[in-house]
Amino acid sequence: MEFIGTVEFSENGKRGNPVALYVQQQDGEYRISSRLPQWTHIVGTGATVNKAAGDYELRLKAAASTAVYDGPAWNAGIKAEKPASPKPPAAAAPMKTASEGSPPAPPPQETPPSSQTPSSS
């Protein structure tokens, strides 16, 4: 278990004391949490420390109201990686009908009138 940063909460407009955050590695996965009893249920997990830090921030923001949450202060070298936002689903291509499947026919070409009349022989 290693100390990696702090988080502070404000109650009734007053800043609280910093809460220590610790990381531990378990089965190839990093877990970040505090040791304060009312916040131990919030655990960030990830394949790297930075991914676990990003997960912890998201879970903490969801659990605490924005009025009391100031955000974690990570030790140097830790940069919280937020998960990538989901990509929008690709639009389905419209179905082509039989007439749309082939290219349109070119318009008929008119032959210009001939200025010469055929001669009779």
PDB file of C-alpha atoms in Angstrom:
ATOM      1  CA  MET A   1       0.000   0.000   0.000  1.00  0.00           C
ATOM      2  CA  GLU A   2       1.417   3.357  -1.052  1.00  0.00           C
ATOM      3  CA  PHE A   3       0.280   6.956  -0.438  1.00  0.00           C
ATOM      4  CA  ILE A   4      -0.530   8.634  -3.750  1.00  0.00           C
ATOM      5  CA  GLY A   5      -2.461  11.820  -3.019  1.00  0.00           C
ATOM      6  CA  THR A   6      -5.236  13.573  -1.145  1.00  0.00           C
ATOM      7  CA  VAL A   7      -8.795  14.763  -1.618  1.00  0.00           C
ATOM      8  CA  GLU A   8     -10.587  17.506   0.343  1.00  0.00           C
ATOM      9  CA  PHE A   9     -14.264  17.952   1.082  1.00  0.00           C
ATOM     10  CA  SER A  10     -16.033  21.128   2.180  1.00  0.00           C
ATOM     11  CA  GLU A  11     -18.920  21.064   4.592  1.00  0.00           C
ATOM     12  CA  ASN A  12     -21.091  24.117   5.284  1.00  0.00           C
ATOM     13  CA  GLY A  13     -18.729  26.282   3.235  1.00  0.00           C
ATOM     14  CA  LYS A  14     -15.641  25.341   5.267  1.00  0.00           C
ATOM     15  CA  ARG A  15     -12.796  23.315   3.843  1.00  0.00           C
ATOM     16  CA  GLY A  16     -12.201  20.029   5.563  1.00  0.00           C
ATOM     17  CA  ASN A  17      -8.975  18.262   6.316  1.00  0.00           C
ATOM     18  CA  PRO A  18      -7.316  16.391   3.451  1.00  0.00           C
ATOM     19  CA  VAL A  19      -8.177  12.709   3.171  1.00  0.00           C
ATOM     20  CA  ALA A  20      -5.242  10.482   2.189  1.00  0.00           C
ATOM     21  CA  LEU A  21      -5.555   8.210  -0.849  1.00  0.00           C
ATOM     22  CA  TYR A  22      -3.656   4.949  -1.145  1.00  0.00           C
ATOM     23  CA  VAL A  23      -2.979   2.539  -3.993  1.00  0.00           C
ATOM     24  CA  GLN A  24      -2.477  -1.193  -3.796  1.00  0.00           C
ATOM     25  CA  GLN A  25      -1.783  -3.699  -6.545  1.00  0.00           C
ATOM     26  CA  GLN A  26      -3.799  -6.878  -6.469  1.00  0.00           C
ATOM     27  CA  ASP A  27      -3.843  -9.566  -9.197  1.00  0.00           C
ATOM     28  CA  GLY A  28      -2.341  -7.216 -11.794  1.00  0.00           C
ATOM     29  CA  GLU A  29      -4.954  -4.525 -11.093  1.00  0.00           C
ATOM     30  CA  TYR A  30      -4.465  -1.258  -9.230  1.00  0.00           C
ATOM     31  CA  ARG A  31      -7.002  -0.160  -6.618  1.00  0.00           C
ATOM     32  CA  ILE A  32      -7.203   3.381  -5.214  1.00  0.00           C
ATOM     33  CA  SER A  33      -9.232   4.257  -2.131  1.00  0.00           C
ATOM     34  CA  SER A  34      -9.110   6.229   1.090  1.00  0.00           C
ATOM     35  CA  ARG A  35      -8.924   4.747   4.551  1.00  0.00           C
ATOM     36  CA  LEU A  36     -11.591   7.059   5.985  1.00  0.00           C
ATOM     37  CA  PRO A  37     -14.585   4.858   6.901  1.00  0.00           C
ATOM     38  CA  GLN A  38     -17.256   6.962   5.170  1.00  0.00           C
ATOM     39  CA  TRP A  39     -15.311   6.942   1.861  1.00  0.00           C
ATOM     40  CA  THR A  40     -13.852   3.410   1.737  1.00  0.00           C
ATOM     41  CA  HIS A  41     -16.713   2.192  -0.471  1.00  0.00           C
ATOM     42  CA  ILE A  42     -15.419   4.357  -3.341  1.00  0.00           C
ATOM     43  CA  VAL A  43     -12.672   2.406  -5.091  1.00  0.00           C
ATOM     44  CA  GLY A  44     -11.031   3.231  -8.410  1.00  0.00           C
ATOM     45  CA  THR A  45      -9.661   0.285 -10.378  1.00  0.00           C
ATOM     46  CA  GLY A  46      -7.580   0.047 -13.517  1.00  0.00           C
ATOM     47  CA  ALA A  47      -4.801  -1.741 -15.357  1.00  0.00           C
ATOM     48  CA  THR A  48      -2.412   1.131 -14.532  1.00  0.00           C
ATOM     49  CA  VAL A  49      -2.212   3.622 -11.672  1.00  0.00           C
ATOM     50  CA  ASN A  50      -3.273   6.439 -13.992  1.00  0.00           C
ATOM     51  CA  LYS A  51      -6.345   4.525 -15.201  1.00  0.00           C
ATOM     52  CA  ALA A  52      -7.262   3.695 -11.607  1.00  0.00           C
ATOM     53  CA  ALA A  53      -6.912   7.392 -10.728  1.00  0.00           C
ATOM     54  CA  GLY A  54      -9.269   8.364 -13.555  1.00  0.00           C
ATOM     55  CA  ASP A  55     -11.775   5.731 -12.453  1.00  0.00           C
ATOM     56  CA  TYR A  56     -11.538   6.937  -8.835  1.00  0.00           C
ATOM     57  CA  GLU A  57     -12.240  10.548  -9.881  1.00  0.00           C
ATOM     58  CA  LEU A  58     -15.332   9.511 -11.853  1.00  0.00           C
ATOM     59  CA  ARG A  59     -16.700   7.398  -9.005  1.00  0.00           C
ATOM     60  CA  LEU A  60     -15.998  10.105  -6.426  1.00  0.00           C
ATOM     61  CA  LYS A  61     -17.753  12.766  -8.499  1.00  0.00           C
ATOM     62  CA  ALA A  62     -20.774  10.481  -8.829  1.00  0.00           C
ATOM     63  CA  ALA A  63     -20.881   9.801  -5.069  1.00  0.00           C
ATOM     64  CA  ALA A  64     -20.249  13.312  -3.697  1.00  0.00           C
ATOM     65  CA  SER A  65     -22.214  16.425  -4.527  1.00  0.00           C
ATOM     66  CA  THR A  66     -20.246  19.085  -6.395  1.00  0.00           C
ATOM     67  CA  ALA A  67     -20.696  21.543  -3.525  1.00  0.00           C
ATOM     68  CA  VAL A  68     -18.544  19.439  -1.203  1.00  0.00           C
ATOM     69  CA  TYR A  69     -16.084  17.941  -3.675  1.00  0.00           C
ATOM     70  CA  ASP A  70     -12.879  19.728  -4.704  1.00  0.00           C
ATOM     71  CA  GLY A  71     -11.104  16.958  -6.589  1.00  0.00           C
ATOM     72  CA  PRO A  72      -8.060  14.861  -5.789  1.00  0.00           C
ATOM     73  CA  ALA A  73      -4.559  16.290  -5.670  1.00  0.00           C
ATOM     74  CA  TRP A  74      -2.351  13.544  -7.109  1.00  0.00           C
ATOM     75  CA  ASN A  75       1.342  13.193  -6.343  1.00  0.00           C
ATOM     76  CA  ALA A  76       3.748  14.126  -9.119  1.00  0.00           C
ATOM     77  CA  GLY A  77       3.789  11.680 -11.999  1.00  0.00           C
ATOM     78  CA  ILE A  78       0.178  10.506 -11.680  1.00  0.00           C
ATOM     79  CA  LYS A  79      -2.127  11.808 -14.375  1.00  0.00           C
ATOM     80  CA  ALA A  80      -5.672  10.537 -14.186  1.00  0.00           C
ATOM     81  CA  GLU A  81      -6.707   8.866 -17.454  1.00  0.00           C
ATOM     82  CA  LYS A  82     -10.397   9.252 -18.071  1.00  0.00           C
ATOM     83  CA  PRO A  83     -12.023   6.491 -20.093  1.00  0.00           C
ATOM     84  CA  ALA A  84     -12.694   7.368 -23.720  1.00  0.00           C
ATOM     85  CA  SER A  85     -16.179   8.644 -24.396  1.00  0.00           C
ATOM     86  CA  PRO A  86     -18.344   6.165 -26.272  1.00  0.00           C
ATOM     87  CA  LYS A  87     -18.381   6.615 -30.029  1.00  0.00           C
ATOM     88  CA  PRO A  88     -21.764   7.329 -31.612  1.00  0.00           C
ATOM     89  CA  PRO A  89     -23.228   4.353 -33.457  1.00  0.00           C
ATOM     90  CA  ALA A  90     -22.522   4.310 -37.178  1.00  0.00           C
ATOM     91  CA  ALA A  91     -25.483   5.254 -39.333  1.00  0.00           C
ATOM     92  CA  ALA A  92     -26.842   2.317 -41.277  1.00  0.00           C
ATOM     93  CA  ALA A  93     -26.491   2.621 -45.050  1.00  0.00           C
ATOM     94  CA  PRO A  94     -29.869   2.984 -46.792  1.00  0.00           C
ATOM     95  CA  MET A  95     -31.046  -0.080 -48.669  1.00  0.00           C
ATOM     96  CA  LYS A  96     -30.815   0.227 -52.466  1.00  0.00           C
ATOM     97  CA  THR A  97     -33.730  -0.816 -54.622  1.00  0.00           C
ATOM     98  CA  ALA A  98     -33.293  -2.588 -57.945  1.00  0.00           C
ATOM     99  CA  SER A  99     -33.635   0.667 -59.895  1.00  0.00           C
ATOM    100  CA  GLU A 100     -31.044   2.357 -57.679  1.00  0.00           C
ATOM    101  CA  GLY A 101     -28.586  -0.506 -58.048  1.00  0.00           C
ATOM    102  CA  SER A 102     -27.652   0.333 -61.649  1.00  0.00           C
ATOM    103  CA  PRO A 103     -26.322   3.691 -62.811  1.00  0.00           C
ATOM    104  CA  PRO A 104     -28.882   5.987 -64.438  1.00  0.00           C
ATOM    105  CA  ALA A 105     -29.160   5.774 -68.211  1.00  0.00           C
ATOM    106  CA  PRO A 106     -27.814   8.769 -70.136  1.00  0.00           C
ATOM    107  CA  PRO A 107     -30.455  10.991 -71.729  1.00  0.00           C
ATOM    108  CA  PRO A 108     -31.173  10.235 -75.400  1.00  0.00           C
ATOM    109  CA  GLN A 109     -29.143  12.351 -77.771  1.00  0.00           C
ATOM    110  CA  GLU A 110     -30.856  14.081 -80.616  1.00  0.00           C
ATOM    111  CA  THR A 111     -29.168  14.176 -83.978  1.00  0.00           C
ATOM    112  CA  PRO A 112     -28.831  17.683 -85.294  1.00  0.00           C
ATOM    113  CA  PRO A 113     -30.826  18.359 -88.436  1.00  0.00           C
ATOM    114  CA  SER A 114     -28.763  18.094 -91.521  1.00  0.00           C
ATOM    115  CA  SER A 115     -28.340  21.245 -93.580  1.00  0.00           C
ATOM    116  CA  GLN A 116     -27.918  19.199 -96.708  1.00  0.00           C
ATOM    117  CA  THR A 117     -30.730  17.294 -98.185  1.00  0.00           C
ATOM    118  CA  PRO A 118     -29.963  13.947 -99.663  1.00  0.00           C
ATOM    119  CA  SER A 119     -29.624  14.167-103.387  1.00  0.00           C
ATOM    120  CA  SER A 120     -31.646  11.944-105.604  1.00  0.00           C
ATOM    121  CA  SER A 121     -29.897  10.273-108.357  1.00  0.00           C
TER     122      SER A 121
END
